[in-house]
Amino acid sequence: MRKKLLVAAGAAVLALGMSVSAMADVVTSDKDYGAEGSATNSPGWNSAANGQFAIQDNKKAVFKFDSKSSDTSNAAFGWVAEITDGTSYFTVTQGATAWLAPDTAEWKTSGKNNFEIKKSWEDDAAYATAVADVKNVELTVTRAGKQVIFNSKATGSDGVEYTMTVTGVFDSALADTLNIQLGSDHGSMVLYSVKYEDAGEVGTPPPTSAPKETITAKPNLNNKAGVASNSSSDEEDSSNTGIIIGVVVAVLVVAVVVGVVVATKKKSN
């Protein structure tokens, strides 16, 4: 229910983002905002706070910025990014929520357009607090054929690096040039640079199905150095169990051999 409310809230305020985007300048090449960066403040929703950044097929745009949330009651508050053809919008938030909008636009009405979310955390109060003030955010938006991929990594105030990947898969060809909008919701940000690169090799898109979310690794909040993976812990436990079983089997084999030797000696005597 919480996720549906987040999506509904995002869709409701998207109209504001559209009205702002119509007035925003379009950036078409690398831009360095300097050591002080370009600061913006968004008490509410403003997805185009930093303008718009054109992106063509087989290109990616890499953004570097800091972000603050003025409200930790919702993990989705903070930076927001979206790609648009001017009519349809594919939006992603810091809290790893995503949606296609508005309801009447082609990207939303086509039931074959979909997305998949993979993230390194679970939504809880600890996460919302940790990302209320994130540094060294790197957001890469890749466009390759019928795929649009948002990759982000950010260091929270707890010292943990949080990562996510949101992959959108579209049924039909997209416009020659799309625009990326980058801003924030209930927060502020300082944008330092945007750099354009070739998309390079892009992996196989996820199967077209209902939007889904996968937690790939849960951060260990006691480990300031990085993210601890659940799978590695399971593998370690499995390895230890295997060693214990091997030792027990070896002891039993030795016992059996010793028993046979003793019995043989007694019989020969």
CSV table of C-alpha atoms in Angstrom, one decimal:
chain,number,residue,atom,x,y,z
A,1,MET,CA,0.0,0.0,0.0
A,2,ARG,CA,2.8,2.4,0.9
A,3,LYS,CA,4.4,2.0,-2.6
A,4,LYS,CA,1.1,2.7,-4.3
A,5,LEU,CA,0.7,5.8,-2.3
A,6,LEU,CA,4.2,7.0,-3.3
A,7,VAL,CA,3.4,6.4,-7.0
A,8,ALA,CA,0.1,8.2,-6.7
A,9,ALA,CA,1.8,11.1,-5.0
A,10,GLY,CA,4.4,11.3,-7.7
A,11,ALA,CA,1.8,11.2,-10.4
A,12,ALA,CA,-0.2,13.9,-8.7
A,13,VAL,CA,2.7,16.4,-8.6
A,14,LEU,CA,4.0,15.5,-12.1
A,15,ALA,CA,2.0,18.3,-13.6
A,16,LEU,CA,4.2,20.8,-11.8
A,17,GLY,CA,7.3,19.2,-13.2
A,18,MET,CA,5.9,19.4,-16.7
A,19,SER,CA,5.1,23.1,-16.4
A,20,VAL,CA,8.6,23.9,-15.1
A,21,SER,CA,10.2,21.8,-17.8
A,22,ALA,CA,8.6,23.8,-20.5
A,23,MET,CA,10.6,26.8,-19.3
A,24,ALA,CA,13.9,25.1,-18.6
A,25,ASP,CA,17.1,25.5,-20.7
A,26,VAL,CA,18.4,22.4,-22.5
A,27,VAL,CA,22.0,21.2,-22.0
A,28,THR,CA,23.4,19.3,-24.9
A,29,SER,CA,27.1,18.8,-24.0
A,30,ASP,CA,29.4,18.4,-21.0
A,31,LYS,CA,28.9,21.0,-18.3
A,32,ASP,CA,31.1,21.7,-15.3
A,33,TYR,CA,29.4,23.8,-12.6
A,34,GLY,CA,32.7,24.2,-10.6
A,35,ALA,CA,33.7,23.3,-7.1
A,36,GLU,CA,30.8,25.3,-5.6
A,37,GLY,CA,28.3,23.6,-7.9
A,38,SER,CA,24.9,24.9,-8.8
A,39,ALA,CA,22.5,24.9,-5.8
A,40,THR,CA,18.7,24.4,-6.0
A,41,ASN,CA,16.1,24.2,-3.4
A,42,SER,CA,12.7,22.5,-3.8
A,43,PRO,CA,10.3,22.7,-0.9
A,44,GLY,CA,7.9,20.6,-3.0
A,45,TRP,CA,8.2,18.7,-6.3
A,46,ASN,CA,10.5,20.2,-8.9
A,47,SER,CA,11.9,17.5,-11.2
A,48,ALA,CA,13.4,20.2,-13.6
A,49,ALA,CA,15.2,22.3,-10.9
A,50,ASN,CA,18.5,21.9,-12.8
A,51,GLY,CA,17.0,22.3,-16.3
A,52,GLN,CA,16.9,19.6,-19.0
A,53,PHE,CA,19.7,17.5,-20.5
A,54,ALA,CA,19.3,16.2,-24.0
A,55,ILE,CA,20.2,12.6,-24.6
A,56,GLN,CA,20.3,10.7,-27.9
A,57,ASP,CA,20.3,6.9,-28.5
A,58,ASN,CA,23.4,4.9,-27.5
A,59,LYS,CA,24.5,7.7,-25.1
A,60,LYS,CA,24.7,8.1,-21.4
A,61,ALA,CA,24.8,11.1,-19.1
A,62,VAL,CA,26.7,11.0,-15.9
A,63,PHE,CA,25.6,13.5,-13.1
A,64,LYS,CA,27.6,14.2,-10.0
A,65,PHE,CA,25.9,16.0,-7.1
A,66,ASP,CA,25.1,16.2,-3.4
A,67,SER,CA,21.5,15.9,-2.1
A,68,LYS,CA,19.6,16.8,1.0
A,69,SER,CA,16.1,15.9,2.1
A,70,SER,CA,14.1,18.3,4.3
A,71,ASP,CA,11.7,15.5,5.3
A,72,THR,CA,12.8,12.1,6.4
A,73,SER,CA,9.3,10.8,6.9
A,74,ASN,CA,9.4,9.4,3.4
A,75,ALA,CA,12.3,7.5,1.8
A,76,ALA,CA,11.3,8.7,-1.6
A,77,PHE,CA,12.0,12.4,-0.7
A,78,GLY,CA,15.3,13.8,-2.0
A,79,TRP,CA,16.7,13.8,-5.6
A,80,VAL,CA,14.4,12.9,-8.5
A,81,ALA,CA,15.3,12.2,-12.1
A,82,GLU,CA,13.2,11.5,-15.2
A,83,ILE,CA,13.5,11.0,-18.9
A,84,THR,CA,10.8,12.5,-21.2
A,85,ASP,CA,9.8,13.0,-24.8
A,86,GLY,CA,7.8,16.1,-23.7
A,87,THR,CA,4.6,14.1,-23.3
A,88,SER,CA,5.4,10.9,-21.5
A,89,TYR,CA,7.6,10.7,-18.4
A,90,PHE,CA,9.6,7.9,-16.8
A,91,THR,CA,10.5,9.0,-13.3
A,92,VAL,CA,12.9,7.6,-10.6
A,93,THR,CA,13.4,8.9,-7.1
A,94,GLN,CA,16.2,8.6,-4.5
A,95,GLY,CA,14.0,6.2,-2.6
A,96,ALA,CA,14.0,3.7,-5.6
A,97,THR,CA,10.3,4.3,-6.5
A,98,ALA,CA,9.6,4.6,-10.2
A,99,TRP,CA,6.6,5.2,-12.5
A,100,LEU,CA,5.4,6.0,-16.0
A,101,ALA,CA,3.1,9.0,-16.3
A,102,PRO,CA,0.8,10.7,-16.9
A,103,ASP,CA,-2.1,8.2,-17.2
A,104,THR,CA,-3.1,9.4,-20.7
A,105,ALA,CA,0.4,9.4,-22.2
A,106,GLU,CA,1.7,6.7,-24.6
A,107,TRP,CA,4.4,5.4,-22.3
A,108,LYS,CA,1.8,4.7,-19.6
A,109,THR,CA,-1.1,3.5,-21.8
A,110,SER,CA,1.1,0.9,-23.5
A,111,GLY,CA,0.9,-2.1,-21.2
A,112,LYS,CA,4.1,-3.5,-22.7
A,113,ASN,CA,6.3,-0.7,-21.4
A,114,ASN,CA,7.7,-1.7,-18.1
A,115,PHE,CA,10.6,-1.3,-15.6
A,116,GLU,CA,12.6,-3.3,-13.0
A,117,ILE,CA,14.2,-2.0,-9.8
A,118,LYS,CA,17.2,-3.4,-8.0
A,119,LYS,CA,18.5,-1.8,-4.9
A,120,SER,CA,21.0,-2.4,-2.1
A,121,TRP,CA,18.8,-1.5,0.9
A,122,GLU,CA,15.4,-2.0,2.5
A,123,ASP,CA,13.1,0.9,3.0
A,124,ASP,CA,13.1,1.8,6.7
A,125,ALA,CA,13.7,4.6,9.1
A,126,ALA,CA,17.4,4.0,9.1
A,127,TYR,CA,17.7,4.3,5.3
A,128,ALA,CA,15.5,7.5,5.2
A,129,THR,CA,17.7,9.1,7.8
A,130,ALA,CA,21.0,8.0,6.2
A,131,VAL,CA,20.1,9.5,2.8
A,132,ALA,CA,18.7,12.7,4.2
A,133,ASP,CA,22.2,14.1,3.6
A,134,VAL,CA,24.0,12.2,0.8
A,135,LYS,CA,27.4,13.1,-0.7
A,136,ASN,CA,29.1,12.1,-3.8
A,137,VAL,CA,26.0,11.0,-5.6
A,138,GLU,CA,26.7,9.6,-9.1
A,139,LEU,CA,23.7,9.1,-11.3
A,140,THR,CA,24.2,7.6,-14.8
A,141,VAL,CA,21.3,7.6,-17.2
A,142,THR,CA,21.9,5.3,-20.2
A,143,ARG,CA,19.8,5.2,-23.3
A,144,ALA,CA,20.3,2.2,-25.6
A,145,GLY,CA,17.7,1.2,-28.1
A,146,LYS,CA,14.5,0.5,-26.3
A,147,GLN,CA,16.1,0.6,-22.9
A,148,VAL,CA,16.6,3.5,-20.4
A,149,ILE,CA,18.7,2.6,-17.4
A,150,PHE,CA,19.2,4.7,-14.2
A,151,ASN,CA,22.2,3.7,-12.1
A,152,SER,CA,23.0,5.5,-8.9
A,153,LYS,CA,25.4,5.3,-6.0
A,154,ALA,CA,25.6,7.6,-3.0
A,155,THR,CA,27.3,7.7,0.3
A,156,GLY,CA,24.9,8.2,3.2
A,157,SER,CA,25.5,10.0,6.5
A,158,ASP,CA,26.2,6.6,8.0
A,159,GLY,CA,29.2,6.0,5.7
A,160,VAL,CA,27.4,3.3,3.7
A,161,GLU,CA,27.3,3.4,-0.1
A,162,TYR,CA,23.8,2.8,-1.4
A,163,THR,CA,23.3,1.7,-5.0
A,164,MET,CA,20.3,1.1,-7.3
A,165,THR,CA,19.5,0.2,-10.9
A,166,VAL,CA,16.2,1.0,-12.5
A,167,THR,CA,15.8,-0.4,-16.0
A,168,GLY,CA,12.9,0.7,-18.3
A,169,VAL,CA,12.1,-1.4,-21.3
A,170,PHE,CA,9.9,0.1,-24.0
A,171,ASP,CA,7.9,-1.7,-26.6
A,172,SER,CA,8.5,0.7,-29.5
A,173,ALA,CA,11.2,3.0,-30.7
A,174,LEU,CA,11.7,6.2,-28.7
A,175,ALA,CA,12.2,9.8,-30.1
A,176,ASP,CA,15.5,10.8,-31.7
A,177,THR,CA,16.3,13.0,-28.7
A,178,LEU,CA,14.9,12.7,-25.2
A,179,ASN,CA,15.5,15.0,-22.3
A,180,ILE,CA,16.6,14.1,-18.8
A,181,GLN,CA,15.3,16.2,-15.9
A,182,LEU,CA,17.1,16.3,-12.6
A,183,GLY,CA,15.7,17.9,-9.5
A,184,SER,CA,14.4,17.2,-6.0
A,185,ASP,CA,11.3,16.7,-4.0
A,186,HIS,CA,11.1,18.1,-0.4
A,187,GLY,CA,14.8,18.9,-0.5
A,188,SER,CA,17.8,20.6,-2.1
A,189,MET,CA,20.8,19.6,-4.2
A,190,VAL,CA,24.1,20.9,-5.5
A,191,LEU,CA,24.9,19.8,-9.1
A,192,TYR,CA,28.6,19.7,-9.9
A,193,SER,CA,28.8,18.3,-13.4
A,194,VAL,CA,27.2,16.4,-16.2
A,195,LYS,CA,29.3,14.4,-18.7
A,196,TYR,CA,28.2,12.7,-21.9
A,197,GLU,CA,29.7,9.4,-23.0
A,198,ASP,CA,28.9,6.5,-25.4
A,199,ALA,CA,26.6,4.0,-23.9
A,200,GLY,CA,28.9,1.1,-24.7
A,201,GLU,CA,27.7,-2.5,-24.3
A,202,VAL,CA,24.4,-2.8,-22.4
A,203,GLY,CA,23.2,-6.0,-20.9
A,204,THR,CA,20.2,-8.0,-21.9
A,205,PRO,CA,17.0,-6.2,-20.8
A,206,PRO,CA,14.9,-7.9,-18.1
A,207,PRO,CA,11.8,-9.8,-19.4
A,208,THR,CA,8.7,-7.7,-20.0
A,209,SER,CA,6.5,-8.3,-17.0
A,210,ALA,CA,4.9,-6.4,-14.2
A,211,PRO,CA,7.2,-3.8,-12.5
A,212,LYS,CA,9.2,-5.5,-9.8
A,213,GLU,CA,11.6,-4.7,-7.1
A,214,THR,CA,14.6,-6.7,-5.9
A,215,ILE,CA,16.8,-6.1,-2.9
A,216,THR,CA,20.2,-7.3,-4.0
A,217,ALA,CA,22.0,-6.7,-0.7
A,218,LYS,CA,21.1,-5.2,2.6
A,219,PRO,CA,23.5,-2.6,4.0
A,220,ASN,CA,25.3,-3.5,7.2
A,221,LEU,CA,24.8,-0.3,9.2
A,222,ASN,CA,27.5,-1.3,11.6
A,223,ASN,CA,30.0,-1.5,8.7
A,224,LYS,CA,31.0,2.0,7.7
A,225,ALA,CA,33.2,0.7,4.9
A,226,GLY,CA,30.4,-0.4,2.6
A,227,VAL,CA,27.6,-2.9,1.9
A,228,ALA,CA,27.5,-6.4,3.2
A,229,SER,CA,25.8,-9.0,1.1
A,230,ASN,CA,23.2,-11.4,2.4
A,231,SER,CA,24.3,-14.0,-0.1
A,232,SER,CA,28.0,-14.0,1.0
A,233,SER,CA,26.8,-14.6,4.6
A,234,ASP,CA,24.8,-17.6,3.5
A,235,GLU,CA,27.7,-19.0,1.5
A,236,GLU,CA,30.0,-18.6,4.5
A,237,ASP,CA,27.5,-20.5,6.8
A,238,SER,CA,27.1,-23.2,4.1
A,239,SER,CA,30.9,-23.5,3.9
A,240,ASN,CA,31.3,-23.9,7.7
A,241,THR,CA,28.6,-26.5,7.8
A,242,GLY,CA,30.3,-28.5,5.1
A,243,ILE,CA,33.6,-28.4,7.0
A,244,ILE,CA,31.9,-29.7,10.2
A,245,ILE,CA,30.2,-32.5,8.3
A,246,GLY,CA,33.5,-33.5,6.7
A,247,VAL,CA,35.3,-33.7,10.0
A,248,VAL,CA,32.6,-35.8,11.6
A,249,VAL,CA,32.7,-38.2,8.6
A,250,ALA,CA,36.5,-38.5,8.8
A,251,VAL,CA,36.3,-39.3,12.6
A,252,LEU,CA,33.7,-42.0,12.0
A,253,VAL,CA,35.8,-43.6,9.2
A,254,VAL,CA,38.9,-43.7,11.5
A,255,ALA,CA,36.8,-45.2,14.3
A,256,VAL,CA,35.5,-48.0,11.9
A,257,VAL,CA,39.0,-48.8,10.7
A,258,VAL,CA,40.4,-49.0,14.2
A,259,GLY,CA,37.5,-51.2,15.2
A,260,VAL,CA,38.1,-53.6,12.3
A,261,VAL,CA,41.9,-53.8,13.1
A,262,VAL,CA,41.2,-54.6,16.8
A,263,ALA,CA,38.7,-57.2,16.0
A,264,THR,CA,41.0,-58.8,13.5
A,265,LYS,CA,43.8,-59.0,16.1
A,266,LYS,CA,41.5,-60.5,18.7
A,267,LYS,CA,40.4,-63.2,16.2
A,268,SER,CA,44.0,-64.1,15.2
A,269,ASN,CA,45.0,-64.4,18.9
